[in-house]
XYZ file of C-alpha atoms in Angstrom:
687
model
C -9.858 25.386 -30.280
C -8.870 21.533 -31.784
C -5.972 19.943 -31.115
C -3.244 21.033 -32.554
C -4.421 24.389 -33.904
C -1.493 27.404 -33.529
C -2.676 29.473 -29.814
C -2.533 32.644 -30.419
C -0.876 34.605 -27.949
C -1.031 38.320 -29.923
C -3.743 39.099 -27.933
C -2.023 39.046 -24.812
C -0.134 41.788 -23.879
C 4.035 41.556 -23.909
C 4.893 41.374 -20.601
C 2.354 38.525 -19.823
C 3.847 36.329 -22.914
C 7.340 36.327 -20.626
C 5.432 35.208 -18.105
C 6.124 32.043 -20.411
C 8.797 29.772 -19.600
C 10.776 27.593 -21.616
C 10.895 23.485 -20.710
C 12.000 20.537 -22.555
C 10.965 16.937 -21.830
C 12.684 14.014 -23.490
C 11.365 11.266 -25.880
C 8.984 8.973 -24.031
C 8.317 11.731 -20.975
C 4.310 11.694 -19.781
C 3.198 15.469 -20.615
C 0.265 14.791 -19.071
C -1.957 12.311 -17.227
C -5.551 11.256 -17.684
C -6.676 10.959 -14.475
C -5.158 14.002 -12.948
C -5.486 18.132 -13.557
C -2.670 19.454 -14.820
C -0.394 22.139 -13.158
C 0.648 23.799 -15.746
C 0.104 24.338 -19.335
C 1.991 23.509 -22.223
C 2.758 25.245 -25.454
C 4.623 23.067 -27.581
C 7.746 25.286 -29.906
C 9.331 22.235 -31.721
C 9.205 18.264 -31.470
C 5.919 15.946 -31.958
C 3.865 14.448 -28.868
C 1.661 11.853 -28.690
C -2.088 12.716 -27.765
C -3.827 9.691 -26.041
C -7.286 9.236 -24.065
C -8.734 6.733 -22.035
C -11.103 4.279 -23.347
C -13.330 2.834 -20.580
C -14.397 -0.041 -22.532
C -10.793 -1.318 -22.151
C -9.676 0.607 -19.115
C -6.575 1.435 -21.924
C -5.024 4.519 -23.071
C -5.632 5.016 -26.554
C -3.747 7.508 -29.286
C -5.660 10.183 -31.015
C -3.294 12.049 -33.069
C -0.268 13.472 -33.244
C 0.394 16.397 -31.663
C 3.019 19.694 -33.550
C 4.545 22.899 -32.838
C 2.063 25.063 -31.411
C -0.224 22.718 -30.568
C -1.656 23.506 -26.492
C -1.988 20.819 -23.757
C -3.757 21.483 -20.311
C -5.853 24.124 -21.008
C -8.867 21.955 -22.195
C -8.578 20.196 -18.760
C -8.253 23.038 -16.302
C -11.381 24.921 -17.712
C -13.804 21.975 -17.928
C -11.972 21.195 -13.819
C -12.038 17.900 -15.426
C -8.766 15.366 -15.863
C -8.625 13.183 -19.159
C -6.146 14.846 -22.152
C -2.993 12.179 -21.786
C 0.108 13.010 -23.873
C 3.352 11.778 -24.068
C 6.959 12.757 -25.885
C 6.950 10.532 -28.663
C 9.861 13.220 -29.690
C 12.699 15.581 -27.692
C 10.268 18.674 -26.777
C 10.798 22.463 -26.682
C 7.476 23.636 -24.971
C 6.548 27.147 -23.176
C 5.330 26.278 -19.612
C 2.741 28.538 -17.698
C 1.163 27.660 -14.167
C -2.375 26.617 -14.159
C -3.483 28.794 -11.762
C -1.775 32.074 -13.710
C -3.573 30.376 -17.429
C -6.794 29.921 -15.620
C -6.553 34.313 -14.273
C -5.930 35.343 -18.046
C -8.863 32.726 -18.797
C -11.024 35.958 -17.175
C -8.918 39.227 -18.427
C -8.542 38.623 -21.864
C -11.715 37.568 -23.733
C -10.279 36.900 -27.060
C -7.437 34.074 -25.569
C -10.250 32.981 -23.674
C -12.550 32.726 -26.576
C -9.561 30.252 -28.588
C -8.832 27.743 -25.023
C -12.441 27.430 -24.664
C -12.928 25.594 -27.863
C -13.801 22.061 -27.889
C -10.895 19.883 -28.694
C -10.185 16.333 -29.814
C -9.838 15.125 -26.634
C -12.879 16.441 -25.087
C -15.595 15.447 -28.126
C -12.829 12.040 -28.134
C -13.754 11.317 -23.547
C -17.480 12.361 -24.635
C -18.239 9.621 -27.470
C -16.016 7.070 -24.781
C -18.677 7.578 -22.405
C -21.584 6.931 -24.780
C -20.002 3.884 -26.570
C -19.575 2.809 -23.000
C -23.272 3.000 -22.324
C -24.901 1.387 -24.763
C -22.229 -1.588 -24.500
C -20.519 -0.587 -27.350
C -16.835 -1.883 -27.503
C -15.959 -1.347 -31.937
C -16.915 0.902 -32.542
C -12.876 2.973 -32.663
C -13.424 6.184 -31.748
C -10.659 7.961 -33.092
C -11.800 8.450 -36.674
C -15.418 9.150 -35.223
C -13.584 11.914 -33.167
C -11.508 14.003 -36.169
C -14.588 14.045 -37.446
C -17.211 14.642 -35.452
C -15.150 17.492 -33.997
C -15.229 20.252 -36.447
C -18.755 20.511 -35.895
C -19.498 20.162 -32.556
C -21.677 23.016 -30.528
C -20.647 24.566 -27.105
C -22.318 25.789 -24.579
C -23.015 26.723 -20.787
C -25.124 27.626 -18.757
C -24.284 30.272 -16.971
C -20.953 30.720 -18.599
C -21.180 30.926 -22.601
C -18.970 30.152 -24.513
C -16.846 33.299 -26.954
C -17.617 31.736 -30.108
C -20.058 33.233 -32.794
C -23.085 33.035 -30.468
C -25.424 34.941 -33.256
C -24.846 31.496 -35.304
C -25.721 29.317 -33.219
C -28.808 31.050 -31.660
C -30.141 30.483 -35.756
C -29.291 26.582 -35.017
C -30.515 26.303 -31.831
C -33.955 27.391 -31.509
C -35.777 25.932 -29.011
C -33.426 27.102 -25.914
C -33.814 29.722 -23.807
C -32.831 33.515 -24.795
C -30.313 33.518 -21.870
C -28.555 30.543 -23.401
C -25.784 32.321 -25.205
C -26.098 35.044 -23.591
C -23.163 37.051 -21.996
C -25.486 39.547 -19.902
C -27.876 36.240 -18.133
C -28.904 37.905 -15.228
C -27.518 36.456 -11.496
C -30.732 35.641 -10.169
C -32.077 33.011 -12.942
C -28.811 30.264 -12.309
C -30.153 27.406 -14.521
C -29.742 23.315 -14.307
C -30.131 21.063 -16.242
C -32.256 17.690 -16.008
C -29.988 14.387 -16.266
C -31.764 12.324 -19.131
C -31.747 8.510 -19.070
C -30.796 8.204 -23.075
C -29.863 11.669 -25.677
C -32.430 13.813 -26.509
C -33.237 15.047 -30.184
C -33.400 18.266 -30.789
C -34.537 19.776 -34.621
C -31.514 20.363 -35.076
C -30.247 16.804 -35.131
C -27.783 17.713 -31.883
C -27.886 15.872 -28.794
C -25.946 17.184 -25.664
C -23.701 16.296 -23.312
C -22.221 17.830 -20.316
C -18.486 17.648 -20.230
C -17.314 19.939 -17.809
C -18.100 22.576 -15.028
C -20.044 22.713 -11.000
C -20.687 19.221 -11.217
C -20.746 16.292 -9.449
C -18.754 12.986 -10.415
C -21.873 11.189 -11.800
C -22.966 13.743 -13.810
C -20.378 14.130 -16.447
C -20.939 12.919 -19.717
C -23.865 12.655 -19.645
C -27.140 13.235 -21.736
C -29.337 16.890 -21.196
C -31.818 18.597 -22.178
C -31.331 21.955 -22.584
C -35.026 23.409 -22.820
C -35.765 21.975 -19.152
C -32.966 24.582 -17.602
C -34.523 25.339 -13.868
C -32.741 27.535 -10.988
C -32.793 24.783 -8.378
C -29.158 24.547 -8.382
C -26.767 27.348 -8.829
C -23.783 25.646 -10.978
C -22.147 26.583 -13.875
C -22.052 23.774 -16.880
C -20.278 22.960 -19.774
C -22.233 21.516 -22.480
C -20.990 19.682 -26.005
C -23.286 19.618 -28.826
C -22.413 16.220 -31.227
C -24.521 16.096 -34.398
C -26.991 12.898 -34.156
C -24.822 11.657 -36.735
C -21.981 11.067 -35.010
C -23.832 9.176 -32.025
C -25.007 5.956 -31.856
C -28.248 4.477 -31.983
C -29.953 1.667 -30.286
C -32.855 0.822 -31.978
C -36.563 2.033 -31.291
C -38.972 -0.642 -29.366
C -41.665 0.365 -31.667
C -39.308 -0.272 -34.189
C -37.945 -4.135 -33.210
C -41.958 -4.674 -32.503
C -42.656 -3.719 -35.903
C -39.733 -5.433 -37.294
C -41.343 -8.583 -35.556
C -44.591 -8.697 -37.286
C -45.380 -10.461 -39.931
C -46.024 -8.023 -43.775
C -49.255 -10.263 -44.247
C -50.785 -10.926 -41.706
C -54.624 -10.201 -41.328
C -55.720 -7.423 -38.352
C -57.789 -8.909 -35.719
C -59.662 -5.132 -35.559
C -61.011 -2.774 -37.606
C -59.063 1.080 -37.886
C -60.580 3.490 -36.341
C -60.461 7.071 -38.755
C -58.421 9.332 -36.404
C -60.082 12.084 -34.574
C -60.373 15.560 -35.652
C -58.764 18.475 -33.940
C -62.474 20.053 -33.447
C -64.326 16.562 -32.743
C -66.037 16.403 -29.428
C -64.461 13.206 -27.997
C -67.348 10.498 -27.309
C -68.915 10.198 -23.258
C -68.127 6.947 -21.733
C -70.805 4.255 -21.853
C -72.530 4.849 -17.788
C -72.272 1.981 -15.930
C -75.133 0.996 -12.868
C -72.832 -0.689 -10.754
C -69.955 1.609 -8.734
C -66.691 1.937 -8.690
C -64.423 0.105 -6.368
C -62.841 1.190 -4.221
C -58.534 0.832 -4.542
C -57.368 0.555 -0.855
C -54.652 3.451 0.205
C -51.144 0.849 0.049
C -48.446 3.432 1.054
C -44.653 3.141 -0.094
C -42.737 0.638 2.342
C -39.724 3.067 3.205
C -35.831 1.198 3.097
C -34.913 -0.206 6.113
C -32.665 1.500 8.782
C -29.487 1.125 7.310
C -26.386 -1.183 9.542
C -24.145 1.228 10.910
C -21.858 -1.887 12.434
C -21.004 -1.964 8.043
C -19.273 1.517 8.299
C -15.920 1.648 9.380
C -15.503 3.675 12.855
C -12.027 5.303 14.046
C -12.159 6.690 17.329
C -9.708 10.457 17.179
C -9.934 14.109 18.713
C -8.605 17.564 17.799
C -7.530 18.025 14.357
C -4.425 15.253 14.437
C -6.167 12.776 15.361
C -9.442 13.206 13.658
C -7.909 13.645 10.148
C -6.503 10.684 10.875
C -9.319 8.652 11.829
C -11.877 10.316 9.198
C -8.542 9.505 6.493
C -8.752 5.772 8.847
C -12.110 4.959 7.786
C -12.206 6.211 4.361
C -9.356 3.331 2.698
C -11.807 0.645 5.424
C -14.753 2.175 3.528
C -13.350 2.376 -0.478
C -10.865 -0.442 -0.098
C -6.940 1.209 -0.381
C -3.648 0.677 0.967
C -2.971 3.185 3.625
C 0.015 4.071 5.675
C -0.883 5.391 9.170
C 3.276 6.403 9.644
C 2.834 8.254 7.012
C -0.537 9.961 7.052
C 0.376 11.296 10.573
C 4.088 12.592 9.259
C 2.894 13.974 6.697
C -0.423 15.674 8.785
C 1.752 16.981 11.375
C 4.220 19.020 9.111
C 1.532 20.243 7.554
C -0.434 21.322 10.757
C 3.664 22.486 11.954
C 3.936 24.809 9.224
C 0.302 25.634 9.005
C -0.836 26.062 12.484
C -4.411 24.354 10.760
C -5.702 21.840 8.227
C -7.351 22.679 5.009
C -10.057 20.611 3.171
C -7.523 21.754 0.658
C -4.688 19.725 1.747
C -7.544 17.314 2.127
C -7.927 17.155 -1.619
C -4.260 16.900 -1.871
C -4.053 13.644 0.122
C -6.718 11.981 -1.310
C -5.108 13.139 -5.085
C -2.300 11.040 -4.036
C -3.921 8.361 -2.729
C -5.492 7.696 -6.642
C -8.758 8.866 -5.525
C -10.803 11.137 -7.805
C -10.912 14.625 -6.137
C -13.900 17.110 -6.386
C -13.919 20.086 -3.392
C -17.354 22.244 -4.570
C -19.099 24.488 -1.604
C -22.607 22.998 -0.978
C -25.849 24.534 0.456
C -27.045 22.022 3.910
C -30.219 20.909 2.170
C -28.152 19.825 -1.154
C -26.417 16.993 1.469
C -28.511 14.511 0.633
C -27.969 14.258 -3.581
C -24.635 15.029 -2.990
C -22.131 11.883 -4.184
C -20.568 8.831 -1.405
C -18.437 9.009 0.536
C -17.247 12.694 1.180
C -15.305 14.361 3.108
C -17.148 17.388 5.137
C -15.324 19.704 8.071
C -17.166 18.923 11.500
C -16.283 21.684 15.185
C -12.547 21.633 15.116
C -11.875 18.175 12.932
C -13.614 16.956 9.557
C -16.412 13.812 9.512
C -17.659 11.123 7.114
C -20.369 11.736 4.453
C -21.205 7.491 4.050
C -24.181 7.449 2.700
C -26.935 10.237 1.584
C -31.201 9.527 1.408
C -34.106 11.828 1.541
C -34.172 11.733 5.026
C -31.554 10.986 6.222
C -27.419 10.867 6.129
C -25.195 8.421 7.895
C -22.288 10.508 8.959
C -18.839 8.881 10.935
C -17.517 11.665 13.019
C -14.458 10.646 14.856
C -15.163 11.942 18.201
C -18.690 10.601 18.572
C -18.972 7.479 16.145
C -21.628 6.793 13.155
C -24.343 8.611 13.623
C -27.719 9.489 11.994
C -28.829 12.754 11.070
C -32.043 14.363 9.113
C -31.104 17.210 6.737
C -32.746 19.771 9.727
C -30.172 18.397 12.118
C -27.851 18.560 9.983
C -27.872 21.647 9.520
C -28.079 22.871 12.963
C -25.481 21.110 13.532
C -22.825 21.857 9.813
C -25.165 24.733 8.605
C -26.350 26.268 6.136
C -23.711 26.440 3.775
C -20.365 24.505 3.526
C -17.219 22.722 1.945
C -17.851 19.227 0.761
C -14.839 17.019 -0.856
C -16.207 14.143 -3.298
C -14.120 11.525 -3.362
C -14.311 8.557 -6.072
C -12.466 5.919 -7.195
C -11.204 5.599 -10.457
C -10.049 2.262 -12.593
C -6.589 3.237 -11.870
C -7.147 3.835 -7.697
C -4.709 1.697 -6.040
C -6.619 -1.241 -4.230
C -6.044 -2.681 -0.534
C -2.572 -2.786 0.394
C -0.637 -6.252 -0.888
C -0.773 -8.744 1.507
C -0.123 -12.303 2.323
C -4.322 -13.198 1.005
C -2.591 -12.151 -2.532
C -1.268 -15.543 -2.438
C -4.014 -17.633 -1.460
C -5.543 -17.949 -4.868
C -2.209 -19.798 -6.096
C -1.433 -21.763 -3.216
C -5.115 -23.257 -2.560
C -4.819 -24.337 -6.771
C -2.179 -26.805 -5.069
C -4.266 -27.747 -1.596
C -4.132 -31.280 -1.814
C -0.645 -31.691 -3.070
C 0.526 -29.169 -0.090
C -1.860 -31.366 2.385
C 0.462 -34.419 1.092
C 3.612 -32.944 1.914
C 2.445 -31.943 5.250
C 0.928 -35.418 6.267
C 4.633 -36.715 5.264
C 6.222 -34.231 6.870
C 3.942 -34.930 10.041
C 5.637 -38.869 9.352
C 9.253 -37.469 9.350
C 9.214 -35.884 12.392
C 7.089 -38.939 13.885
C 9.827 -41.091 12.486
C 12.358 -38.132 14.297
C 10.179 -38.522 17.216
C 11.467 -42.547 17.240
C 15.145 -41.955 17.616
C 15.332 -40.377 21.316
C 12.723 -43.290 22.556
C 14.299 -45.987 21.249
C 17.875 -44.869 22.746
C 16.095 -44.613 25.676
C 14.964 -48.058 25.702
C 18.095 -49.429 24.695
C 19.907 -48.342 27.771
C 17.536 -48.824 30.171
C 16.303 -52.372 28.592
C 20.148 -53.908 26.910
C 22.621 -51.535 29.054
C 20.964 -51.468 32.735
C 18.946 -55.173 32.420
C 21.961 -56.398 31.226
C 19.329 -58.251 28.259
C 21.531 -57.749 24.531
C 19.191 -60.133 23.891
C 16.824 -57.574 22.583
C 19.496 -55.066 21.275
C 18.871 -56.653 17.456
C 15.245 -55.660 18.118
C 16.020 -52.940 18.418
C 18.617 -52.283 16.245
C 16.264 -53.455 12.823
C 13.760 -51.136 14.098
C 15.954 -48.399 14.050
C 17.005 -49.180 10.738
C 13.410 -49.523 9.524
C 11.988 -46.605 10.536
C 15.057 -44.751 9.405
C 14.666 -46.153 5.466
C 10.922 -44.751 5.641
C 12.194 -41.259 7.084
C 14.512 -41.294 4.314
C 11.906 -42.333 2.009
C 8.803 -39.961 3.318
C 12.309 -37.101 3.094
C 13.358 -37.598 -1.057
C 9.144 -38.013 -1.517
C 8.541 -34.654 0.373
C 11.290 -32.771 -1.151
C 10.274 -34.332 -5.076
C 6.786 -32.383 -4.058
C 7.434 -30.143 -2.222
C 9.704 -29.026 -5.427
C 7.527 -29.411 -8.027
C 4.781 -27.688 -6.444
C 6.412 -24.998 -5.450
C 8.074 -24.304 -8.838
C 4.553 -24.699 -10.759
C 3.878 -21.987 -8.155
C 5.860 -19.542 -8.797
C 5.780 -20.050 -12.535
C 1.824 -18.824 -11.992
C 2.555 -16.371 -9.645
C 5.380 -14.581 -12.166
C 3.221 -14.974 -15.311
C 0.226 -12.732 -13.166
C 3.062 -10.477 -12.114
C 4.289 -9.781 -15.735
C 0.774 -9.859 -17.026
C -0.352 -7.212 -14.280
C 3.153 -5.069 -15.351
C 2.811 -4.851 -18.998
C -0.846 -3.966 -18.845
C 0.217 -0.763 -15.748
C -0.294 2.622 -17.634
C 2.408 4.313 -18.741
C 2.596 6.316 -15.672
C 3.208 4.038 -12.646
C 6.570 3.457 -14.200
C 7.418 6.932 -14.723
C 7.580 7.193 -11.242
C 9.270 4.124 -10.172
C 12.857 3.025 -10.995
C 13.126 0.263 -13.289
C 15.698 -0.978 -10.096
C 12.973 -1.065 -7.469
C 10.833 -2.697 -9.584
C 12.811 -5.490 -10.366
C 13.732 -5.548 -6.608
C 9.552 -5.900 -5.362
C 9.982 -8.857 -8.180
C 12.654 -10.313 -6.746
C 10.669 -10.570 -2.887
C 7.935 -12.583 -3.948
C 9.936 -15.276 -4.244
C 10.590 -15.049 -0.561
C 7.892 -14.221 0.896
C 6.083 -17.749 -1.467
C 8.848 -18.962 0.165
C 7.652 -18.167 3.378
C 4.193 -19.391 2.880
C 4.951 -22.689 1.499
C 8.329 -23.504 3.273
C 8.237 -21.580 6.807
C 4.482 -21.477 7.485
C 4.072 -25.332 7.340
C 7.559 -25.420 9.368
C 5.558 -23.711 12.026
C 2.644 -25.296 11.947
C 3.924 -28.774 11.923
C 6.258 -27.553 14.997
C 3.177 -26.143 17.167
C 1.394 -29.718 16.404
C 4.390 -31.516 17.599
C 5.550 -28.970 20.619
C 2.118 -30.295 22.054
C 4.168 -33.861 21.908
C 7.071 -32.478 23.000
C 5.436 -31.081 26.458
C 2.983 -34.243 27.271
C 6.151 -35.949 26.783
C 7.681 -33.628 29.070
C 5.312 -33.738 31.918
C 5.666 -37.275 31.670
C 9.191 -37.851 32.833
C 8.361 -34.712 35.022
C 6.324 -32.434 35.806
C 8.461 -29.970 37.481
C 11.002 -30.194 34.862
C 7.931 -29.836 32.088
C 7.150 -26.301 34.978
C 10.484 -25.281 34.571
C 11.472 -25.633 30.458
C 7.734 -23.657 29.635
C 8.867 -20.690 32.181
C 9.741 -18.914 29.908
C 6.820 -19.120 27.471
C 5.147 -16.216 29.074
C 8.159 -13.555 28.444
C 8.722 -14.400 24.803
C 5.036 -13.827 24.210
C 5.276 -10.927 25.573
C 8.964 -9.716 23.936
C 7.407 -10.472 20.499
C 4.503 -8.639 21.099
C 6.224 -5.644 22.383
C 9.506 -5.657 19.621
C 7.085 -7.226 16.027
C 6.031 -3.685 15.218
C 9.767 -1.767 16.126
C 11.295 -5.314 13.279
C 8.299 -4.580 10.400
C 9.244 -1.080 10.571
C 13.401 -2.107 10.411
C 13.250 -4.768 8.264
C 10.804 -2.312 5.906
C 13.383 -0.003 6.003
C 16.098 -2.588 4.812
C 13.651 -3.839 1.984
C 13.202 0.265 0.827
C 17.093 0.457 0.867
C 17.475 -3.106 -0.435
C 15.645 -1.330 -3.971
C 17.002 1.806 -4.054
C 20.295 0.303 -4.139
C 19.319 -2.447 -6.489
C 17.363 0.856 -8.567
C 20.872 2.362 -8.848
C 22.770 -0.065 -10.047
C 20.130 -1.240 -12.685
C 20.143 1.820 -14.520
C 23.809 2.249 -13.509
C 24.160 -0.692 -16.281
C 21.323 -0.574 -18.760
C 23.129 3.416 -19.384
C 26.368 2.079 -19.123
C 27.054 4.013 -22.504
C 26.185 7.179 -21.285
C 28.255 6.609 -17.677
C 30.949 6.545 -20.161
C 30.214 8.775 -22.409
C 30.060 12.049 -19.528
C 33.188 10.134 -17.314
C 30.638 10.520 -14.000
C 32.103 6.924 -13.802
C 33.516 8.053 -9.844
C 30.332 9.813 -9.243
C 28.323 6.713 -9.657
C 30.601 4.506 -7.347
C 29.911 6.859 -4.939
C 26.286 7.065 -5.388
C 26.040 3.110 -5.193
C 28.568 2.896 -1.978
C 26.199 5.238 -0.284
C 23.383 3.953 -0.829
C 25.300 0.349 -0.178
C 25.842 1.422 3.188
C 22.201 2.908 4.489
C 21.065 -0.435 3.416
C 24.179 -2.526 5.610
C 23.634 -0.183 7.926
C 19.762 -0.884 7.830
C 20.512 -4.941 7.884
C 22.204 -4.101 10.781
C 19.423 -2.361 12.605
C 17.243 -5.140 11.680
C 19.443 -8.096 13.139
C 20.034 -6.239 16.562
C 16.974 -6.943 17.851
C 16.147 -10.145 16.188
C 19.884 -11.472 18.060
């Protein structure tokens, strides 16, 4: 079934057809996201949509086709169990929606309906072609025209669950396949698999086969395979897509390249021998009187044992603490943003509701974190080949599978630490078979949570100028120290000792110091403002460039006001790095000078003044987490308030047309009131 063709529902009973619920989408709405499995199948009744595909060569969505009424969306991804379809509404759309779980049930119950839905789609063909182009480092070939031409000639196959397409004629076009390859009555005792090759195989029919879905590991998707090497070593279903070689990019063979480089008329340095006849006996090699030299046996060196210190570890016992520890270890290992308070609240709610935490729920959390997740049932003997990292059930909690080798597995257990196990030991501890959650990063997976380190490259670029600002600030602070010292000298020398002749000298010193202090202050301010403006300009350009390169789904999940408020907060962070941080460093340096002067005048007075320092340190350690939490709540309330205000102002025509001014004002007042309360609660601890 190519994208955009009419989906035939006549094969379904009327009661089943009534399960399709109408749903409307505005223009520009996201219908499908390329890196998530759809939650429902959509059948377009009216309107137009744009079919997109993710191009791994540019990490962008490229258009494929325009979908009209009758097109089905989401069915191909659910059948393949591989996300990849992407679509947005070009106009207002009326569609019929069916939940994904119910759709999969209908596939099993109604063969004619399944036959239509299992056909290759334009999106599936484009995904396979793009991965092959990316593998061959071909970044110029456009995929749209190539996929449109190839979709009508592709063939579909499955190692254990074949397509319901015309199998008889396809057997004729693939004579070298095993007899059970296209058969629906293949015995369950033989469960074939495919061996992955390094390059597309060339079959006699001129077709290359690729894995486009099924129960496979993520690194096996879109890889070329040879159907003639089917065996029974694994129990998995494969969805194969056969693409004619004329639509695949070709790479020159080594022999052809070498032959092309030979001179055209160069004489051969040897006399060619005639080709051997089929019945000719091969001549025996000439006997040699010297005995053969024995070659000493050199065993292949084993790889060094892994260093367990490089694997993150967090201690935890029990279902809740153990699961929290596993996600914290995964976040450190995969460089993911991790909010322990949010994660704890989500897990506690699920544990309170269901009484236990399942691996399916962990898969949902991994999907929310932006990872590509796949839940599979894996025998213990297959664990050494599982892509890592992965999450396993372990006793009453979970464990992280960090690394796999043929004879060694590295497992992070929250209650026991990072352990080395052999496959036999894991089988005795884990069992003969169990569920495994595979977790892989994608191109859109977020990285470590935004922090001060993001500003360091921009700040370090102007480190020379900032060093000059620091030196100027240092001397300004030093000159400011001259004022009280000279005042003391005037009191001691001029007033107490009655020496008015020294007063002009002290006055001249104060005047010179004041002039130099003013000049340094002006110079420091000029350098500081110029440098901070350059940093702001560079950071602003990076932010806008990053925002414009984000996928459309990012903006669909976040209001405009929230994005603008977060961008505005960046200036405050920059001001902290270049202003407050500079002041803190200077204060820390001069605090040593001030303390030394205090001890010089009076040891007792200095000790009394420093007696409160431990109290302030303890108070800071205790209150910092709560202050940080309240400041974060204040920022979130401010983002919500600004988001509502921007949306109301940008949609003022709609507000006036629907006469919802009062409702909009009340909503803004509620949000702003919560922001004021959050700000007051944050200041309470700072007083």
